[in-house]
Coordinates of C-alpha atoms and ligand atoms in Angstrom, one line a residue:
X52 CA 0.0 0.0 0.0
X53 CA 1.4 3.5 -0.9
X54 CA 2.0 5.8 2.0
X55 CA 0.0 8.4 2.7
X56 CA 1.1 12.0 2.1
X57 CA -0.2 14.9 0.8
X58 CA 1.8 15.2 -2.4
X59 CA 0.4 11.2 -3.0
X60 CA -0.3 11.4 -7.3
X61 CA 0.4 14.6 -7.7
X62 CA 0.6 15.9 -11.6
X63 CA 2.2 19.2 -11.9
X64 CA 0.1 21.9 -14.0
X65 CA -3.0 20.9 -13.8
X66 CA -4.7 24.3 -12.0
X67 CA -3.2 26.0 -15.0
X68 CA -4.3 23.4 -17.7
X69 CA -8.0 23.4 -16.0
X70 CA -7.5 27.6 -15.8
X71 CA -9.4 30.3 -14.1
X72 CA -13.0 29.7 -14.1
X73 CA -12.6 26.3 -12.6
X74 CA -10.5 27.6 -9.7
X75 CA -12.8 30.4 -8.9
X76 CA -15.9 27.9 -8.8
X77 CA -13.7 25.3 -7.1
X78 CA -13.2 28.4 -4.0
X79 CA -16.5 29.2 -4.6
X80 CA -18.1 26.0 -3.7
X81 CA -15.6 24.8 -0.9
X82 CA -15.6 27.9 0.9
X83 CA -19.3 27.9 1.0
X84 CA -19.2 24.4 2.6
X85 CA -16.4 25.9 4.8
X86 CA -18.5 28.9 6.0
X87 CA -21.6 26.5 6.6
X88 CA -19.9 23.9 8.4
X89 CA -18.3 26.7 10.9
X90 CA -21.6 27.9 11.4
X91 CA -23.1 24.6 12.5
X92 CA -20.1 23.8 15.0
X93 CA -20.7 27.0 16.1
X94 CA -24.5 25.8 16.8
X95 CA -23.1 22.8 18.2
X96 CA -20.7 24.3 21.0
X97 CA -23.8 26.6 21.6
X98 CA -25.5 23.8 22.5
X99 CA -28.5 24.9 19.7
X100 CA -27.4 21.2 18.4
X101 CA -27.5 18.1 20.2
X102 CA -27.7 15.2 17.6
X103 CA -24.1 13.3 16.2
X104 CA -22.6 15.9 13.5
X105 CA -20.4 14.6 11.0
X106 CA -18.4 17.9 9.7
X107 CA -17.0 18.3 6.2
X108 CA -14.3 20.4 7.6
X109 CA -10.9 19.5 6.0
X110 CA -12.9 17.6 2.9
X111 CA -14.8 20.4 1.3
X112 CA -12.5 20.7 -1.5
X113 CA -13.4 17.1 -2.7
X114 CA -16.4 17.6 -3.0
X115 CA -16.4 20.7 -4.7
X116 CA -14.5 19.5 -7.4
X117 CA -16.3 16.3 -7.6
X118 CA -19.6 18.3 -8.7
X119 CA -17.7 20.6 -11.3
X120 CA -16.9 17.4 -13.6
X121 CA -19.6 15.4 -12.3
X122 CA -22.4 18.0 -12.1
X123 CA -24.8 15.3 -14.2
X124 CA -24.1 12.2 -11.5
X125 CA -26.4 11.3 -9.4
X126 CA -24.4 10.9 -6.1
X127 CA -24.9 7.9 -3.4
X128 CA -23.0 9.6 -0.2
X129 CA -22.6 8.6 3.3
X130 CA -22.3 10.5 6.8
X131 CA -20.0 13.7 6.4
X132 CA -21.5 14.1 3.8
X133 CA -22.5 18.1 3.9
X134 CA -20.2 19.1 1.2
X135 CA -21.7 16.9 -1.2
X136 CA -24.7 18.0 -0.7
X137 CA -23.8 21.9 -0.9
X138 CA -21.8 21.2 -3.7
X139 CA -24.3 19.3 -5.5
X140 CA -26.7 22.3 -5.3
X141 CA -28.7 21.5 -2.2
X142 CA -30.1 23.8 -0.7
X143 CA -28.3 25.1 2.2
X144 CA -31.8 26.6 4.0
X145 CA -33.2 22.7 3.9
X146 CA -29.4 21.5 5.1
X147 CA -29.6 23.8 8.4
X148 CA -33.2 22.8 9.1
X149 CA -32.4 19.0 8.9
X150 CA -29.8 19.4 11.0
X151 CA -31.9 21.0 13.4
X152 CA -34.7 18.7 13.2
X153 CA -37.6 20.7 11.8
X154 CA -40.2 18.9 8.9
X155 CA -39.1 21.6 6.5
X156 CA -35.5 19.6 6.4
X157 CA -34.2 18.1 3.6
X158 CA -35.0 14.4 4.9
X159 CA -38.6 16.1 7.1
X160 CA -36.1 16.3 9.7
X161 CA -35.9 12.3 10.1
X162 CA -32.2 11.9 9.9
X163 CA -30.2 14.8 11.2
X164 CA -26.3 15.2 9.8
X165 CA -26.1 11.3 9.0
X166 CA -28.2 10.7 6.3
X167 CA -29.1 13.7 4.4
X168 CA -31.1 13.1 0.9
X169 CA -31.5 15.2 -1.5
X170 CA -34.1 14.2 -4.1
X171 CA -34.1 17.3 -6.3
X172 CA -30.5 16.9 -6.6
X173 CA -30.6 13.4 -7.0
X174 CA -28.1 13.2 -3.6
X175 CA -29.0 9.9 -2.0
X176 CA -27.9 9.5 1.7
X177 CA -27.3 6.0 3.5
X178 CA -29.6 5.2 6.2
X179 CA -26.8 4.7 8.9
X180 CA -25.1 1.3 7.8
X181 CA -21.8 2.2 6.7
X182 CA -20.8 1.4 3.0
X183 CA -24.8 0.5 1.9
X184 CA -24.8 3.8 -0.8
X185 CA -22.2 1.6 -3.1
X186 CA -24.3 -1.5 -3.7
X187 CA -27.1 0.9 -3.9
X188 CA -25.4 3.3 -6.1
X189 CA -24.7 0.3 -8.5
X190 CA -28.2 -1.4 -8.9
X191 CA -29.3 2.5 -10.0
X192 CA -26.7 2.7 -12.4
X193 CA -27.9 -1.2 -13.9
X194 CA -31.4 0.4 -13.2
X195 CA -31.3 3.9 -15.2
X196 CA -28.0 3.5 -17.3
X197 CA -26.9 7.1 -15.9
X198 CA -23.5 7.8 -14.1
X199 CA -24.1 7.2 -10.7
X200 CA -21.2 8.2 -7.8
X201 CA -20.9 6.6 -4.5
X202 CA -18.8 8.1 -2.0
X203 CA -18.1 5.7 1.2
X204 CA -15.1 5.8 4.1
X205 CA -11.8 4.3 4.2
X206 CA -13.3 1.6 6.8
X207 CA -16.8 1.7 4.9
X208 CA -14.7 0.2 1.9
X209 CA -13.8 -2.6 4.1
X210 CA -17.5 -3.9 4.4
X211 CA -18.3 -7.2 2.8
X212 CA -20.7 -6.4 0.2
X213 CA -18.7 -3.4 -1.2
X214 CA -16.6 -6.2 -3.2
X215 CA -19.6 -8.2 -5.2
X216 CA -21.0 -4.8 -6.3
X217 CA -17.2 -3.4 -7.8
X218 CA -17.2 -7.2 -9.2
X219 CA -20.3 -6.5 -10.5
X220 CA -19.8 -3.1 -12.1
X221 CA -16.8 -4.0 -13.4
X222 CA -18.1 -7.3 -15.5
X223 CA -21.1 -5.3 -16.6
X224 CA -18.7 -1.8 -17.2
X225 CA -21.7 -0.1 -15.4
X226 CA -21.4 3.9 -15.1
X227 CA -20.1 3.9 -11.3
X228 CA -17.9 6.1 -10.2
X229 CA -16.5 5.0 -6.6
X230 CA -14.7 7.4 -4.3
X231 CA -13.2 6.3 -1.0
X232 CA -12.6 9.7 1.2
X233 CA -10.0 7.8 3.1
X234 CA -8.7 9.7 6.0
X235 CA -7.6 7.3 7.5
X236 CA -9.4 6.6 10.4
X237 CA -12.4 4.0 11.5
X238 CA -13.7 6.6 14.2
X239 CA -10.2 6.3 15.9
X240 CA -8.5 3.1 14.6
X241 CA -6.5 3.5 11.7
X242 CA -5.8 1.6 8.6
X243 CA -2.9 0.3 9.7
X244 CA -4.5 -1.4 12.6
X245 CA -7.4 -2.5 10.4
X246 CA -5.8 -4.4 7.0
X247 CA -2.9 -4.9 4.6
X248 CA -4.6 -4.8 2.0
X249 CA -6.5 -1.8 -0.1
X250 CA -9.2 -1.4 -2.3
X251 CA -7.4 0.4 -5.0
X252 CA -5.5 -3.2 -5.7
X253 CA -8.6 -4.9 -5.2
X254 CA -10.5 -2.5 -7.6
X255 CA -7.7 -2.8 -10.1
X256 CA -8.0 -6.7 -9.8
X257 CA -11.4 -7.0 -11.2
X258 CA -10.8 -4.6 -14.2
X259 CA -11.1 -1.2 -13.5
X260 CA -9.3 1.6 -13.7
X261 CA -8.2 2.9 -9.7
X262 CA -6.1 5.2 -8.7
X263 CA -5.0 6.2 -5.3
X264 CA -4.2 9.8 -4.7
X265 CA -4.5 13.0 -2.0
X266 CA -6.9 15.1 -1.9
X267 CA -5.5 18.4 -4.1
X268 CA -8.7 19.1 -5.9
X269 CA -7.3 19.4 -9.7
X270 CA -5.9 16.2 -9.1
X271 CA -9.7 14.7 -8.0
X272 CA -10.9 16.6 -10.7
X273 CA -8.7 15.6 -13.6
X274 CA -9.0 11.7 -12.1
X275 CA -12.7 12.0 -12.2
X276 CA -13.1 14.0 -15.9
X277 CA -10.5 11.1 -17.2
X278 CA -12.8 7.7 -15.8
X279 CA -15.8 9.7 -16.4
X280 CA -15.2 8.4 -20.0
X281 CA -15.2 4.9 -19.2
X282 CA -16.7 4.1 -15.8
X283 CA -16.7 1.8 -13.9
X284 CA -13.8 3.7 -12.1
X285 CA -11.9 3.6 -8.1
X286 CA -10.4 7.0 -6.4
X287 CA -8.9 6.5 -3.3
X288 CA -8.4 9.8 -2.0
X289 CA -6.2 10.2 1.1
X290 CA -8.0 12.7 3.2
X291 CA -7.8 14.9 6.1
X292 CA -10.7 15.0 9.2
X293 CA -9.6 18.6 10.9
X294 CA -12.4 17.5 13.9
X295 CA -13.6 14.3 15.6
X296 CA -15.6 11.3 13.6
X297 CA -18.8 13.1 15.1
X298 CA -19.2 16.4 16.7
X299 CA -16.5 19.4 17.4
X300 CA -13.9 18.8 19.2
X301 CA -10.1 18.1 17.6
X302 CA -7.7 15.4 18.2
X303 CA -4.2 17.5 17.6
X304 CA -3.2 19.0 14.2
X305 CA -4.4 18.1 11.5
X306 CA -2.0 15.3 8.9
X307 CA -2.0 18.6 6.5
X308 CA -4.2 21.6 5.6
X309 CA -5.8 20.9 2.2
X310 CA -7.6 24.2 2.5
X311 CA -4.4 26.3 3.5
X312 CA -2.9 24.2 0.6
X313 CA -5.5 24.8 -2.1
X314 CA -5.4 28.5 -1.0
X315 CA -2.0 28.8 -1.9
X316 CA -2.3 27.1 -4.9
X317 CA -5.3 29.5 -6.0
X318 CA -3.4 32.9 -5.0
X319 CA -0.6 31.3 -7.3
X320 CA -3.0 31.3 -10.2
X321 CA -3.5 35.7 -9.1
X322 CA -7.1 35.1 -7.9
X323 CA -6.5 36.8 -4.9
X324 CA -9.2 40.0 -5.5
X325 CA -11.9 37.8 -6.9
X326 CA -11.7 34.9 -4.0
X327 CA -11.8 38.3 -1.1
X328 CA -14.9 38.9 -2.8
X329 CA -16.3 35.5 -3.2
X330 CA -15.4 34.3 0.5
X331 CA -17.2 38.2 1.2
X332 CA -20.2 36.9 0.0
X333 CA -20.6 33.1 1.3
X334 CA -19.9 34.8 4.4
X335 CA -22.7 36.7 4.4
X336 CA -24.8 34.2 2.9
X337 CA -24.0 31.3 5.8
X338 CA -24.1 34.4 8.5
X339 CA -28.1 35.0 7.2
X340 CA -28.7 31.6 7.1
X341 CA -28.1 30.5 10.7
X342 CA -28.7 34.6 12.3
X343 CA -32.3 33.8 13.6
X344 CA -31.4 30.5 15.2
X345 CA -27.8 31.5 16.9
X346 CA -29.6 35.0 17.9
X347 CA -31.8 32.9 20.2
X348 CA -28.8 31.4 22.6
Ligands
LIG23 C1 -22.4 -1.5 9.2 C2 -21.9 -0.5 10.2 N1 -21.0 -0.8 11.1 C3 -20.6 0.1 12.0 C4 -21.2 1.3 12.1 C5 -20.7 2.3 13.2 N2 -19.9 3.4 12.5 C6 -20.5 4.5 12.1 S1 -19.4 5.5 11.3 C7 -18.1 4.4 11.6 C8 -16.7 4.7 11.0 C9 -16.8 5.2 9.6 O1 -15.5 5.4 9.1 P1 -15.4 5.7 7.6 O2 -16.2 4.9 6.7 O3 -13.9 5.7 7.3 O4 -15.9 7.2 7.5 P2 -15.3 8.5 8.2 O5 -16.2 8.7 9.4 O6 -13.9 8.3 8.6 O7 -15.5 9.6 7.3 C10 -18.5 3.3 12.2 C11 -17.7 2.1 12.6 C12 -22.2 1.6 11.2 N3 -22.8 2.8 11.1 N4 -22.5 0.7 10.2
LIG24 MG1 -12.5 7.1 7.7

């Protein structure tokens, strides 16, 4: 298995090659997710929230780039799965309000920060069992024929009927595309601990393209554009938790900053002006969004 780091298939050029607009929407989304997710810890240690969170913090930029070059997938995620959903064009109002229980939630309130659906954006949550979105996420793509993506954990992967459904996919070239956010970490226990083994070699055993990368979003992107061609496809991508599996509180630094990172990477490209204005605006946007609630504590 390939050790991680955050440099792990790193191609040099690409946020030049994919150019300007893409990195602007790229900050655009991520910092959105960024903005919301601060707001909701900020509910949580507020005690306006009570339920098990599962933060995007640290992750947003997958996800961001994820729905750029997959805008037309419908998308099978799991728990932290916030970013997707903002990505995906969810809406944000219907995100807060599940999270805070209310009927007008994007689930009717039923499921909280675990399970979040979102069926005019074709965003399918799990229902709580770990890894059940990529069996799921394969009998809709047999079902409907469209590109489907199914985003599960580094210890989701290890679940036993992830296998038969790659297998499957893989003989029957099905539109899947199949993203592990692997940061590394079953709730506390890490790989390591856990197997030998990983899913990109077991992937690449039944056929399909897999790749197994870190989490610089040109490097997602231009992985995800390249298999969208011929699904079925694998992407490992080494990730970074910044808080705990559930909730707001940290566990030490994080492995590396892939926002910090990507930030750098963006100012490179002389985007500073426009990104002040952008982050200006989701600001102000997540701010208005959670004002009534947080005024109330
Ligand atoms: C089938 C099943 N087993 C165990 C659990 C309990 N559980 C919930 S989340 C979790 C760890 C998930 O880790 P991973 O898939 O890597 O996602 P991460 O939280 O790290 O993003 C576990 C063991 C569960 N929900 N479902
Ligand atoms: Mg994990």
């Amino acid at each position: 298995m390939e050790r991680r780091s955050a440099t792990l298939g790193h191609i040099p050029g690409l946020p030049e090659k994919f150019g300007k607009d893409f990195a602007l929407e790229l900050f655009r989304r991520a910092n959105f997710s960024r903005h919301f997710e601060l707001k909701v810890k900020e509910a949580c240690e507020k005690k306006l929230i009570t339920i098990p969170i599962y933060l995007s913090l640290g992750t947003e930029f997958n996800a961001a780039a994820l729905s750029i070059v997959a805008s037309e997938f419908k998308v099978f995620a799991q728990h932290r799965g916030h970013s997707f959903y903002l990505s995906f064009g969810g809406d944000p109002g219907e995100l807060r309000d599940e999270i805070l229980g209310l009927p007008t939630g994007c689930s009717g309130g039923m499921s909280g920060s675990n399970a979040i659906q979102g069926k005019g954006i074709e965003l399918y949550g799990h229902s709580g069992l770990m890894g059940e979105q990529v069996p799921i996420a394969v009998g809709a793509a047999l079902a409907t024929g469209k590109p489907c993506m199914t985003v599960c954990g580094d210890a989701s992967v290890e679940e036993d009927y992830i296998y038969p459904s790659l297998g499957f996919a893989a003989t029957q070239k099905y539109p899947v595309l199949f993203i592990c956010e692997d940061n590394d970490l079953s709730i506390l226990t890490k790989v390591e601990t856990r197997r030998s083994w990983s899913p990109v070699d077991v992937a690449a055993s039944m056929g399909m393209d897999a790749v197994d990368i870190a989490d610089n979003p040109w490097v997602v992107a231009h992985h995800a554009q390249r298999m969208s061609k011929a699904l079925p496809g694998f992407i490992n991508i080494r990730s970074v938790r910044v808080l705990w599996h559930a909730g707001t509180g940290t566990d030490g630094p994080p492995e590396w900053d892939r926002y910090e990172l990507t930030l750098a990477e963006l100012n490179k490209l002389g985007l500073a002006d426009q990104m002040a204005k952008i982050e200006n605006e989701n600001k102000t946007k997540a701010h208005k969004l959670w004002e009534k609630q947080l005024q109330k504590l």
